[in-house]
Coordinates of C-alpha atoms and ligand atoms in Angstrom, one line a residue:
M40 CA 31.7 -29.9 15.0
L41 CA 28.5 -28.5 14.5
Y42 CA 29.0 -27.4 18.8
L43 CA 32.9 -26.0 18.0
A44 CA 31.5 -24.3 14.8
A45 CA 29.0 -22.5 16.7
L46 CA 30.6 -21.8 19.9
L47 CA 33.7 -19.3 17.1
V48 CA 31.0 -17.4 16.4
H49 CA 29.1 -17.0 19.6
C50 CA 31.4 -14.0 20.9
V51 CA 30.9 -11.8 17.8
P52 CA 27.4 -10.7 18.5
L53 CA 28.2 -9.8 22.3
A54 CA 31.3 -7.8 21.4
M55 CA 29.8 -5.7 18.8
G56 CA 26.2 -4.9 19.4
Q57 CA 25.5 -4.7 15.5
Y58 CA 22.5 -7.1 15.3
D59 CA 24.1 -9.6 12.5
I60 CA 23.8 -12.8 14.0
C61 CA 20.3 -14.2 14.8
K62 CA 21.7 -17.4 17.2
S63 CA 24.4 -19.2 18.4
W64 CA 25.1 -22.7 20.1
V65 CA 26.0 -22.1 24.0
T66 CA 26.8 -24.2 27.1
T67 CA 24.9 -23.0 29.6
D68 CA 24.4 -24.8 33.8
D69 CA 21.7 -26.8 31.6
G70 CA 24.0 -28.1 29.0
P71 CA 24.2 -26.8 25.3
S72 CA 21.2 -25.3 23.6
W73 CA 20.5 -22.5 21.4
E74 CA 20.4 -18.4 22.4
F75 CA 18.1 -16.0 19.5
Y76 CA 19.4 -12.2 19.0
A77 CA 17.5 -10.2 17.1
C78 CA 18.9 -9.4 13.9
Q79 CA 19.5 -8.1 10.5
P80 CA 21.0 -8.2 6.8
K81 CA 23.6 -6.3 5.5
A82 CA 23.4 -2.9 3.3
M83 CA 23.4 -3.4 -0.2
R84 CA 24.0 -2.1 -3.4
M85 CA 20.2 -1.8 -4.1
K86 CA 20.6 -0.6 -7.6
D87 CA 21.1 -4.2 -8.9
Y88 CA 18.0 -5.9 -7.9
V89 CA 15.8 -2.7 -8.9
T90 CA 13.1 -2.8 -11.7
V91 CA 12.9 0.8 -13.4
R92 CA 10.2 2.1 -15.5
V93 CA 10.2 5.8 -16.8
D94 CA 7.5 7.7 -17.8
P95 CA 5.4 9.0 -20.2
A96 CA 5.9 6.7 -23.2
G97 CA 8.2 8.4 -25.9
I98 CA 10.0 9.9 -23.1
T99 CA 13.4 8.5 -23.6
C100 CA 15.6 9.7 -26.3
G101 CA 15.9 9.0 -29.8
D102 CA 12.7 7.5 -31.9
P103 CA 13.6 9.3 -33.5
P104 CA 16.9 9.9 -33.3
E105 CA 17.2 13.5 -32.5
R106 CA 20.0 16.3 -32.3
F107 CA 20.9 18.0 -28.7
C108 CA 23.3 20.4 -27.9
T109 CA 24.8 21.2 -24.3
H110 CA 25.1 24.0 -21.8
E111 CA 28.7 24.6 -22.6
N112 CA 28.3 24.3 -26.5
P113 CA 25.0 25.8 -27.3
Y114 CA 25.6 26.6 -31.0
L115 CA 27.6 23.1 -31.5
C116 CA 25.2 20.7 -31.9
S117 CA 26.6 17.5 -32.9
D118 CA 25.6 15.1 -30.4
E119 CA 23.0 12.5 -31.7
C120 CA 20.7 10.6 -29.3
D121 CA 19.6 7.2 -31.6
A122 CA 17.7 4.4 -29.9
S123 CA 18.2 2.2 -32.9
N124 CA 21.8 2.7 -32.3
P125 CA 24.0 0.9 -29.3
D126 CA 26.4 3.1 -29.5
L127 CA 24.1 6.4 -29.4
A128 CA 21.5 5.2 -27.5
H129 CA 20.5 6.1 -24.0
P130 CA 18.5 3.5 -22.4
P131 CA 17.1 3.6 -18.7
K132 CA 19.1 0.6 -17.8
L133 CA 22.3 2.8 -18.2
M134 CA 21.7 4.2 -14.7
F135 CA 22.5 1.2 -13.4
D136 CA 25.0 0.1 -14.7
S137 CA 28.5 -0.1 -13.6
E138 CA 30.8 2.6 -15.5
D139 CA 34.1 0.0 -15.5
E140 CA 35.6 2.5 -18.0
G141 CA 35.3 5.7 -15.9
L142 CA 32.8 6.8 -19.0
A143 CA 29.5 7.8 -17.7
T144 CA 27.0 6.4 -19.4
Y145 CA 23.5 7.3 -18.9
W146 CA 19.4 7.5 -19.5
Q147 CA 18.6 10.7 -21.4
S148 CA 15.2 12.6 -22.4
V149 CA 14.1 14.1 -25.3
T150 CA 15.0 17.8 -25.6
W151 CA 12.7 20.4 -24.4
R152 CA 11.5 21.3 -28.3
R153 CA 7.6 21.7 -26.9
Y154 CA 8.3 24.3 -24.7
P155 CA 6.5 25.6 -23.0
E156 CA 5.0 23.1 -22.5
P157 CA 6.5 21.1 -19.1
L158 CA 9.5 18.9 -20.4
L159 CA 8.6 16.2 -17.4
A160 CA 9.3 13.0 -16.8
N161 CA 8.5 9.9 -14.3
I162 CA 11.6 7.4 -13.0
T163 CA 10.1 5.1 -11.3
L164 CA 12.3 2.2 -9.0
S165 CA 10.7 -0.4 -7.6
W166 CA 11.9 -3.8 -5.6
N167 CA 8.8 -5.5 -4.5
K168 CA 10.2 -5.6 -1.2
S169 CA 10.3 -3.1 1.9
I170 CA 13.9 -1.6 1.8
E171 CA 15.6 0.0 4.6
L172 CA 17.7 2.8 3.8
T173 CA 20.9 3.1 5.2
D174 CA 23.4 5.9 3.1
D175 CA 22.1 8.6 0.9
I176 CA 20.3 8.2 -2.2
V177 CA 22.6 9.7 -4.7
I178 CA 21.1 10.8 -8.5
T179 CA 23.9 11.6 -11.1
F180 CA 23.0 13.8 -13.5
E181 CA 25.0 14.4 -16.7
Y182 CA 24.6 18.0 -18.3
G183 CA 23.1 20.0 -15.3
R184 CA 21.0 19.5 -12.2
P185 CA 16.9 19.6 -12.6
T186 CA 16.0 22.9 -11.9
I187 CA 12.6 21.3 -9.9
M188 CA 12.4 17.6 -9.3
M189 CA 10.4 16.0 -6.5
L190 CA 11.4 12.4 -4.7
E191 CA 8.7 10.4 -3.9
K192 CA 8.4 7.0 -2.0
S193 CA 6.0 4.2 -1.8
L194 CA 5.8 1.9 0.9
D195 CA 3.4 -0.6 -0.2
N196 CA 4.7 -1.7 -3.7
G197 CA 3.7 1.2 -5.7
R198 CA -0.3 1.7 -4.8
T199 CA 0.8 5.1 -3.0
W200 CA 2.7 7.8 -2.8
H201 CA 4.1 10.2 -0.8
P202 CA 6.6 12.9 -1.1
Y203 CA 9.7 12.2 0.0
Q204 CA 11.8 15.5 -0.3
Y205 CA 11.4 18.5 -3.0
Y206 CA 14.3 19.8 -5.3
A207 CA 13.8 23.2 -6.8
D208 CA 16.2 26.8 -7.6
D209 CA 13.7 28.4 -5.6
C210 CA 11.7 26.4 -2.9
M211 CA 9.1 29.3 -2.9
E212 CA 8.1 29.6 -6.2
A213 CA 8.0 26.3 -7.0
F214 CA 6.4 24.8 -4.4
S215 CA 5.5 27.2 -2.1
M216 CA 7.3 25.9 0.5
P217 CA 10.3 27.9 2.4
A218 CA 14.2 26.4 1.5
R219 CA 15.5 24.0 4.4
R220 CA 18.5 22.2 5.6
V221 CA 18.4 18.7 6.4
R222 CA 21.2 19.8 8.8
D223 CA 19.0 22.1 10.7
L224 CA 16.5 19.5 11.2
S225 CA 16.5 18.3 14.9
T226 CA 15.4 15.2 17.2
T227 CA 11.7 15.9 16.8
S228 CA 11.9 16.9 13.1
A229 CA 14.2 14.5 12.1
N230 CA 11.2 12.8 9.6
R231 CA 10.6 15.9 7.9
V232 CA 9.7 16.4 4.3
L233 CA 11.3 19.2 2.8
C234 CA 12.5 21.6 0.1
T235 CA 15.9 22.2 -0.3
E236 CA 17.2 24.3 -2.4
E237 CA 20.8 22.6 -2.5
Y238 CA 21.0 20.7 -5.5
S239 CA 18.9 23.0 -7.9
R240 CA 21.4 25.1 -8.4
W241 CA 23.7 25.6 -11.6
A242 CA 27.5 25.7 -11.3
G243 CA 28.0 24.7 -14.3
S244 CA 26.7 21.0 -15.4
K245 CA 30.3 19.1 -14.5
K246 CA 30.9 20.6 -11.3
E247 CA 27.8 19.8 -9.4
K248 CA 25.9 17.0 -10.4
T249 CA 24.3 15.1 -8.0
V250 CA 21.0 15.1 -6.0
R251 CA 20.6 13.7 -2.5
F252 CA 18.5 12.7 -0.1
E253 CA 20.2 13.1 3.1
V254 CA 19.8 9.5 4.8
R255 CA 23.0 9.9 6.7
D256 CA 22.4 13.8 8.2
R257 CA 19.3 12.7 9.6
F258 CA 20.9 9.9 11.1
A259 CA 23.2 11.7 12.4
I260 CA 21.2 13.6 14.6
F261 CA 20.9 10.9 16.7
A262 CA 23.8 8.8 16.5
G263 CA 26.6 11.6 15.5
P264 CA 28.5 13.2 12.9
D265 CA 30.6 10.1 12.3
L266 CA 27.1 7.9 13.2
K267 CA 29.5 6.4 15.7
N268 CA 26.5 6.2 18.3
M269 CA 24.6 3.5 16.5
D270 CA 22.7 2.3 19.8
N271 CA 21.0 5.9 20.2
L272 CA 20.2 5.9 16.6
Y273 CA 18.3 2.2 17.2
T274 CA 16.7 3.3 20.3
R275 CA 15.4 6.2 18.6
L276 CA 14.2 4.0 15.7
E277 CA 12.7 1.9 18.1
S278 CA 10.2 4.6 20.1
A279 CA 9.7 7.5 18.0
K280 CA 7.0 7.1 16.5
G281 CA 6.8 6.4 12.2
L282 CA 10.5 7.2 11.9
K283 CA 11.3 3.3 11.1
D284 CA 8.7 3.9 8.5
F285 CA 10.4 6.3 7.4
F286 CA 13.3 5.2 6.1
T287 CA 11.1 2.5 4.5
V288 CA 10.2 2.4 0.7
T289 CA 9.3 -0.2 -1.3
D290 CA 9.3 2.4 -4.5
L291 CA 11.0 5.1 -5.1
R292 CA 10.4 7.9 -7.8
M293 CA 11.6 10.4 -9.4
R294 CA 9.5 13.4 -10.5
L295 CA 12.0 15.4 -13.0
L296 CA 9.8 18.6 -13.7
R297 CA 12.5 21.0 -15.1
P298 CA 15.4 20.6 -16.5
A299 CA 19.1 22.8 -16.2
L300 CA 18.4 26.0 -17.5
G301 CA 22.4 26.5 -18.0
G302 CA 21.1 30.1 -16.6
T303 CA 17.7 32.3 -15.8
Y304 CA 15.9 32.4 -18.9
V305 CA 14.7 29.1 -21.1
Q306 CA 16.5 30.8 -24.7
R307 CA 13.7 29.9 -27.0
E308 CA 15.6 29.7 -29.3
N309 CA 17.6 26.8 -28.9
L310 CA 15.8 24.2 -26.9
Y311 CA 18.2 22.0 -28.1
K312 CA 20.2 22.3 -24.4
Y313 CA 17.4 21.9 -22.5
F314 CA 16.9 17.6 -21.5
Y315 CA 18.0 15.1 -18.8
A316 CA 20.5 13.0 -18.1
V317 CA 20.9 10.8 -15.2
S318 CA 24.1 8.3 -15.2
N319 CA 23.4 6.8 -12.2
I320 CA 21.0 5.9 -9.0
E321 CA 23.3 4.6 -5.9
V322 CA 20.3 3.4 -3.5
T323 CA 21.9 1.7 0.0
G324 CA 19.9 -0.4 2.0
R325 CA 19.2 -3.3 3.7
C326 CA 16.0 -6.4 3.4
K327 CA 13.7 -5.3 5.8
C328 CA 12.9 -8.5 7.8
N329 CA 11.5 -6.9 11.4
L330 CA 15.2 -7.9 13.1
H331 CA 14.3 -11.6 12.4
A332 CA 16.7 -12.7 9.4
N333 CA 20.4 -11.4 8.9
L334 CA 20.7 -12.8 4.9
C335 CA 18.2 -11.8 2.3
T336 CA 18.5 -13.4 -1.0
F337 CA 17.1 -12.6 -4.8
K338 CA 15.0 -15.7 -5.9
E339 CA 12.9 -15.7 -8.4
G340 CA 13.2 -11.5 -9.6
S341 CA 12.5 -10.8 -5.9
L342 CA 14.7 -10.4 -2.7
Q343 CA 13.5 -12.5 0.1
C344 CA 14.5 -12.8 3.8
E345 CA 15.7 -15.7 5.2
C346 CA 13.5 -16.3 8.2
E347 CA 14.7 -17.4 11.6
H348 CA 12.8 -17.5 14.6
N349 CA 10.3 -19.6 13.4
T350 CA 9.1 -16.8 11.5
T351 CA 8.0 -16.5 7.8
G352 CA 6.8 -14.3 4.9
Q353 CA 9.0 -11.5 2.3
D354 CA 9.6 -9.4 5.3
C355 CA 9.5 -12.6 8.2
G356 CA 6.0 -10.6 8.9
K357 CA 4.3 -13.7 10.6
C358 CA 5.1 -17.0 12.5
K359 CA 5.2 -20.0 10.7
K360 CA 2.6 -22.6 11.3
N361 CA 2.6 -24.5 14.2
F362 CA 4.4 -21.2 15.9
R363 CA 1.8 -19.4 16.5
S364 CA 0.3 -19.7 20.2
R365 CA 0.7 -16.0 20.7
S366 CA 0.8 -13.3 18.3
W367 CA 4.1 -12.1 16.4
R368 CA 6.2 -9.6 17.0
A369 CA 9.0 -7.9 15.3
G370 CA 12.7 -8.3 16.9
S371 CA 13.6 -5.3 18.8
Y372 CA 16.9 -3.0 18.8
L373 CA 16.6 -3.3 22.9
P374 CA 17.5 -3.9 25.1
L375 CA 20.9 -2.9 24.5
P376 CA 23.2 -4.4 23.1
N377 CA 21.4 -7.3 21.7
G378 CA 18.2 -6.8 21.7
S379 CA 15.3 -9.2 22.1
P380 CA 14.2 -11.9 18.8
N381 CA 11.0 -12.0 19.9
A382 CA 11.3 -15.1 18.2
C383 CA 7.4 -17.3 17.7
A384 CA 6.8 -20.1 19.7
A385 CA 5.6 -23.8 18.6
A386 CA 2.5 -24.1 19.7
G387 CA 1.8 -25.8 23.1
S388 CA 4.8 -24.2 24.3
A389 CA 3.7 -21.1 26.2
F390 CA 0.7 -22.3 28.3
G391 CA 0.3 -25.9 28.8
N392 CA -1.9 -26.9 25.3
C393 CA -3.6 -23.6 25.0
E394 CA -3.2 -22.7 21.5
C395 CA -4.8 -19.7 20.8
Y396 CA -3.9 -19.7 16.7
G397 CA -2.2 -15.8 17.3
H398 CA -5.3 -13.9 17.9
S399 CA -4.5 -13.6 21.5
N400 CA -1.5 -13.4 23.7
R401 CA -2.9 -14.4 27.1
C402 CA -3.9 -17.4 28.6
S403 CA -6.1 -17.4 31.8
Y404 CA -6.8 -20.7 34.1
I405 CA -10.8 -21.1 35.4
D406 CA -10.2 -22.8 38.3
F407 CA -14.3 -24.0 38.3
L408 CA -13.9 -25.3 34.8
N409 CA -10.5 -26.7 35.3
V410 CA -9.8 -25.2 31.6
V411 CA -7.0 -23.1 30.1
T412 CA -8.9 -20.5 28.1
C413 CA -7.4 -17.3 25.5
V414 CA -8.3 -14.6 26.9
S415 CA -9.0 -11.4 24.8
C416 CA -9.2 -13.2 21.7
K417 CA -8.5 -10.1 18.7
H418 CA -9.5 -10.1 15.2
N419 CA -13.2 -10.8 15.8
T420 CA -12.9 -14.9 17.0
R421 CA -14.1 -15.9 20.1
G422 CA -13.7 -19.3 21.8
Q423 CA -11.2 -21.2 24.1
H424 CA -8.5 -21.5 21.7
C425 CA -9.8 -18.4 19.6
Q426 CA -11.1 -20.8 17.3
H427 CA -14.9 -19.2 16.2
C428 CA -15.8 -16.0 15.0
R429 CA -17.7 -13.7 17.4
L430 CA -21.5 -13.1 16.9
G431 CA -22.0 -11.0 13.4
F432 CA -19.1 -12.4 11.8
Y433 CA -18.4 -15.8 9.5
R434 CA -15.6 -17.6 9.1
N435 CA -13.1 -16.8 5.4
S436 CA -12.9 -20.1 3.9
S437 CA -9.7 -19.1 2.3
A438 CA -7.9 -18.5 5.6
E439 CA -6.0 -20.0 7.4
L440 CA -7.8 -20.6 11.8
D441 CA -4.3 -17.8 12.3
D442 CA -4.9 -15.7 9.9
E443 CA -5.9 -11.8 11.0
N444 CA -8.6 -11.8 7.9
V445 CA -10.1 -15.4 9.6
C446 CA -13.5 -13.7 10.3
I447 CA -15.4 -11.4 7.7
E448 CA -18.0 -9.0 9.3
C449 CA -21.9 -10.6 8.1
N450 CA -22.7 -7.0 7.1
C451 CA -26.3 -7.7 7.5
N452 CA -28.6 -5.2 5.9
Q453 CA -30.5 -3.8 9.1
I454 CA -33.8 -3.4 7.7
G455 CA -33.5 -6.7 5.3
S456 CA -32.7 -9.3 7.5
M457 CA -34.4 -10.6 10.7
H458 CA -30.5 -10.2 12.3
D459 CA -26.9 -9.7 11.9
R460 CA -26.3 -12.9 12.1
C461 CA -25.2 -15.1 9.1
N462 CA -24.5 -18.6 8.0
E463 CA -20.7 -19.9 7.5
T464 CA -21.0 -18.9 4.2
G465 CA -21.8 -15.6 4.5
Y466 CA -26.2 -15.3 3.9
C467 CA -27.9 -13.6 6.4
E468 CA -31.6 -14.9 7.5
C469 CA -34.1 -12.4 5.6
R470 CA -37.1 -10.7 6.3
E471 CA -40.4 -11.7 4.4
G472 CA -39.8 -10.4 0.2
A473 CA -35.7 -9.7 1.0
T474 CA -33.4 -11.8 -0.5
G475 CA -29.5 -11.7 -1.7
P476 CA -26.8 -13.1 0.5
K477 CA -27.1 -9.2 2.6
C478 CA -30.9 -9.1 2.2
D479 CA -30.2 -6.3 0.6
D480 CA -32.4 -6.9 -2.5
C481 CA -36.3 -7.7 -3.0
L482 CA -37.7 -10.9 -4.7
P483 CA -39.6 -10.8 -7.9
N484 CA -42.8 -8.8 -7.2
Y485 CA -41.7 -7.1 -4.4
Y486 CA -40.5 -3.8 -4.3
W487 CA -38.2 -1.9 -2.1
R488 CA -39.2 0.7 0.4
Q489 CA -37.4 0.5 3.5
G490 CA -38.0 -2.9 3.4
C491 CA -39.3 -5.1 1.6
F492 CA -43.3 -4.4 0.0
P493 CA -45.7 -6.8 -1.9
N494 CA -45.9 -5.1 -5.4
V495 CA -49.8 -3.5 -5.5
C496 CA -49.5 -3.2 -9.0
D497 CA -47.1 -4.3 -11.6
D498 CA -47.6 -4.8 -15.8
E499 CA -48.9 -8.5 -15.9
L500 CA -51.3 -9.9 -13.4
L501 CA -51.6 -6.8 -11.3
L502 CA -52.3 -4.5 -14.0
C503 CA -54.4 -0.9 -13.1
Q504 CA -57.3 -0.7 -14.6
N505 CA -59.4 1.7 -16.4
G506 CA -56.2 3.6 -18.0
G507 CA -54.7 4.1 -14.1
T508 CA -50.8 4.0 -14.3
C509 CA -48.9 1.7 -12.0
Y510 CA -46.2 3.9 -10.1
Q511 CA -43.0 1.9 -8.8
N512 CA -45.7 -0.9 -8.1
Q513 CA -46.5 0.9 -5.1
R514 CA -49.7 1.9 -6.6
C515 CA -52.0 2.8 -9.3
I516 CA -52.6 6.3 -9.9
C517 CA -56.2 6.2 -11.1
P518 CA -57.8 8.6 -14.0
V519 CA -60.0 10.9 -12.4
G520 CA -63.7 9.1 -12.7
F521 CA -62.0 5.9 -11.0
K522 CA -60.6 4.4 -7.2
G523 CA -59.9 1.5 -5.8
V524 CA -56.3 -0.4 -5.5
L525 CA -56.4 -1.1 -9.3
C526 CA -58.5 1.4 -10.3
Q527 CA -61.1 -0.8 -10.5
Q528 CA -63.9 1.0 -8.8
S529 CA -66.1 3.8 -10.6
R530 CA -66.9 6.7 -8.2
C531 CA -70.3 6.7 -9.6
E532 CA -71.1 3.3 -8.2
A533 CA -69.6 4.1 -5.2
D534 CA -70.9 7.5 -4.2
K535 CA -74.6 6.1 -5.9
K536 CA -74.7 9.5 -7.8
D537 CA -76.7 10.5 -10.5
C538 CA -73.8 9.9 -13.0
D539 CA -75.5 8.5 -16.0
G540 CA -73.3 9.0 -19.2
A541 CA -70.1 8.7 -17.3
P542 CA -67.4 8.0 -19.8
G543 CA -66.4 4.1 -18.9
A544 CA -69.2 3.2 -16.4
G545 CA -70.7 0.6 -17.9
G546 CA -68.2 -1.1 -19.6
S547 CA -66.2 -1.5 -16.3
L548 CA -67.3 -4.7 -15.4
A549 CA -65.4 -7.0 -16.9
T550 CA -62.0 -5.4 -16.1
V551 CA -63.0 -4.7 -12.3
A552 CA -63.5 -8.7 -12.4
L553 CA -60.0 -9.5 -13.8
G554 CA -58.7 -7.5 -11.6
M555 CA -60.2 -9.3 -9.1
L556 CA -59.1 -12.5 -10.2
A557 CA -55.7 -11.4 -10.8
L558 CA -55.3 -10.6 -6.7
Q559 CA -56.8 -13.6 -5.7
L560 CA -54.6 -15.6 -7.9
R561 CA -51.7 -13.9 -6.2
G562 CA -54.0 -14.4 -2.5
W563 CA -54.1 -11.0 -1.6
V564 CA -58.1 -10.9 -1.6
D565 CA -60.1 -13.3 -0.3
L566 CA -63.4 -13.2 -2.3
Ligands
NAG252 C1 4.3 11.1 -12.5 O1 3.5 10.7 -11.2 C2 2.7 11.3 -10.6 C3 2.4 10.4 -9.1 O2 2.8 9.9 -8.7 C4 1.9 11.4 -11.4 O3 0.5 12.2 -11.2 C5 2.0 12.1 -12.5 O4 0.6 12.2 -13.3 C6 3.4 11.6 -13.3 N1 3.6 12.1 -14.6 C7 4.5 11.6 -15.9 C8 4.8 12.0 -16.9 O5 3.9 10.2 -15.8
NAG253 C1 6.6 -9.8 -5.3 O1 7.0 -10.5 -4.1 C2 6.5 -11.8 -4.4 C3 6.8 -12.8 -2.9 O2 8.1 -12.4 -3.4 C4 5.6 -12.8 -5.2 O3 4.9 -13.6 -5.1 C5 5.9 -11.6 -6.5 O4 5.9 -13.0 -7.6 C6 6.6 -10.8 -6.6 N1 6.1 -9.9 -7.5 C7 6.2 -9.9 -8.7 C8 5.4 -8.6 -9.8 O5 7.5 -9.7 -9.0
NAG254 C1 11.8 -22.8 15.9 O1 11.6 -24.3 15.7 C2 12.6 -25.2 15.7 C3 11.6 -26.9 15.3 O2 10.9 -27.0 16.3 C4 13.3 -24.9 17.1 O3 14.1 -26.0 17.3 C5 13.6 -24.1 17.4 O4 14.6 -24.0 18.9 C6 12.6 -22.9 17.2 N1 13.4 -21.7 17.2 C7 13.0 -20.6 17.8 C8 13.9 -19.4 18.1 O5 12.1 -20.5 18.5
NAG255 C1 -9.7 -13.8 3.5 O1 -8.7 -14.5 3.7 C2 -7.2 -14.0 2.6 C3 -6.5 -14.7 3.1 O2 -5.5 -13.7 4.2 C4 -7.7 -12.1 2.2 O3 -6.6 -12.8 1.4 C5 -9.2 -11.5 2.4 O4 -9.3 -10.8 2.0 C6 -10.2 -12.5 3.3 N1 -11.7 -12.0 2.9 C7 -12.0 -11.0 3.9 C8 -13.2 -10.4 2.9 O5 -11.4 -10.5 4.4
NAG256 C1 -25.7 -20.5 3.6 O1 -27.7 -20.0 3.5 C2 -27.7 -19.8 1.9 C3 -29.0 -19.3 1.7 O2 -29.6 -20.1 2.3 C4 -27.6 -21.4 1.4 O3 -27.6 -21.4 0.1 C5 -26.2 -21.9 1.7 O4 -25.7 -22.9 1.1 C6 -26.0 -22.1 3.3 N1 -24.7 -22.7 3.5 C7 -24.3 -23.1 5.2 C8 -22.9 -23.4 5.0 O5 -25.3 -23.7 5.2
CA257 CA1 25.6 4.6 -15.7

C-alpha cells in the first residue's frame, strides 16, 4: 500500500521542479528505498498568523470619541470614531480581517489636531518565525496614502531593525534620497533599499489606495516579467550574497510619518481631515524551513516547519539528535531541477564510527595509530571526536556536546591569573592576592594595580601613624617630621640632629611600637 501511494507522488517533483516534495519511495536496482529532495512549504497569506502592535499608546482613534472629516468633504465632519462603540471603533485588528461584505473595515489613528507636532504611528507586525516573501506587500489606505512613510524589517524577532523601503511624495526633501523605481533596478542592485515616489502622490483618496513593497518586480529582474524563469531566480537566490536574506523577515514595521494632505499645504483651520486609516495589509510568503520541509503549521501561537531530512528546530536549522555526524547544511535549489536535500546523517553512517558531534565535516584515518579521527574541529572543540574543549575554553554545562556553543572562552584576566586555562566551571587559576572566577578581583587586604599587591596601610591594623593618611592602601602620606612605611619614624630620631622640642617626638614611641606590632601580626615584618 505504502509502496503504491508513494509511487504515485514520485513523478511530481521531477516533472515540476517546484520543490514541494521532500522525499519519495523509489525502486532501484538494489530494491526500493527513499529518495530525498530539497523542499519548501507553499506560500500562504501571512496576515492570518501575525500579531500586531500599534505605537505610540493612544494613537488609535476613539478614546475619547472624536469627529473627523475627509478630504472630499472637509467641512462635513459627521463621521465619528468611538472606541467604546463596536460600530464606530477602528481597532488594529481591522487591518487583517476579511472584508466579505465588500465594505472596508479599517484601523484609524487620531486626527492631526496637535499640528505642527508630527503625527507619527508605528504599525509592527510580528510572526515569531522567519518568513520568505513570495509576493508584494500591499498596504491599503482609506482616505489617502501617507505623504511620508517608511517600511522597516527585522530578521531577529524585533531585536534589530533595518530600513526596507522609503516612501515620500518628495524623496529628496523627506529623506535626502533620489527617487527610484524598483523596475529600474538591475541584477546587481536587486536588493537595494530605495526611496520611491510612486505611492505617495495625491490622486484622490478613492482612486489610488495602495502602497506596495514590490517583491515581484525584484523577482522579475531574474525570472522575467511573468516570473516564468523561476529556475534562474532560484539559482540567483542560492549564489548572490544577501539576496535570500533580503526577502526574509520575522517582523515588519510601517512607520507612518506624515498623513495625506489632499493638496500641497496643511490647512491649519481644519486639522480633522488629517489622519491615517489602514484597511488591509497583505503579506504573502512561505515559512523559511531551509529547504528541509514542505509543511508549515500553526501550533501554540507560532508557525513551525514540519522538518524532514532528520533536521529539527523552528526553521529546520539544525540536525536532530543522533543525526549529527556532519555539520548541518541548508538544502539547496541546485542542481536544477530537484536541488540537493543536504540531509543530516545518522551518527556512525559516514565514516565507520567516527562521530564528530557536528563540529567537523571530515575524518581522517591515522595509519600508525589505526584510528579514525575528526579533522579541523570547529567551535573551539578538539579531540578525536571533537568531544573536548580547546585549551582556554571550558564546557558549557547547559549545551549538548553537539551544540555550537559547547565551549566557552575562559577569559582569564591576563595579569591576575597564572595562565589562560580554567577548570570545568570556568574558574581560572589566580596569582597570589587575586580572586574571582576570572582573577580580576583582589582578596581582602590587597589592592589592584596591574595585579594584586598587599595593602601597605589601611583603616584597621595597618594604620598610618602620627597623623599620616593612607593613600589607596598603597602608602602613607606622612606629615612633616615623620617618615617610614607607616610614618612611624620621627625624622629627628633618624637624623640624630638636634631637634629638641619638635612636636610629637617624645610621645611617638608607643605608637611606633603599636604599628610595628600590627605589621608583625600581619606577617610583613620580622622583628
Ligand atoms: C517607531 O519605531 C522606531 C524604530 O523602528 C522608533 O525609533 C520610533 O520612535 C517609533 N515611533 C513611535 C511613534 O513609536
Ligand atoms: C516563538 O516561537 C518559539 C518556537 O516555536 C516558542 O517557543 C516561543 O514561545 C514563541 N514566542 C512567542 C512570544 O510566541
Ligand atoms: C532519517 O532517519 C530515519 C530514521 O533513522 C531514516 O529512516 C531516514 O532515512 C532518515 N532520513 C534522511 C533524509 O536521512
Ligand atoms: C551555553 O549554551 C546555551 C545553549 O546553546 C547557550 O544558549 C548559551 O548562550 C551558552 N552560554 C555561553 C556563555 O555561551
Ligand atoms: C573550579 O574552581 C572553583 C574555584 O577554585 C571551585 O569552587 C570549583 O569547584 C572548581 N570546579 C571544578 C569542577 O573543579
Ligand atoms: Ca479590513
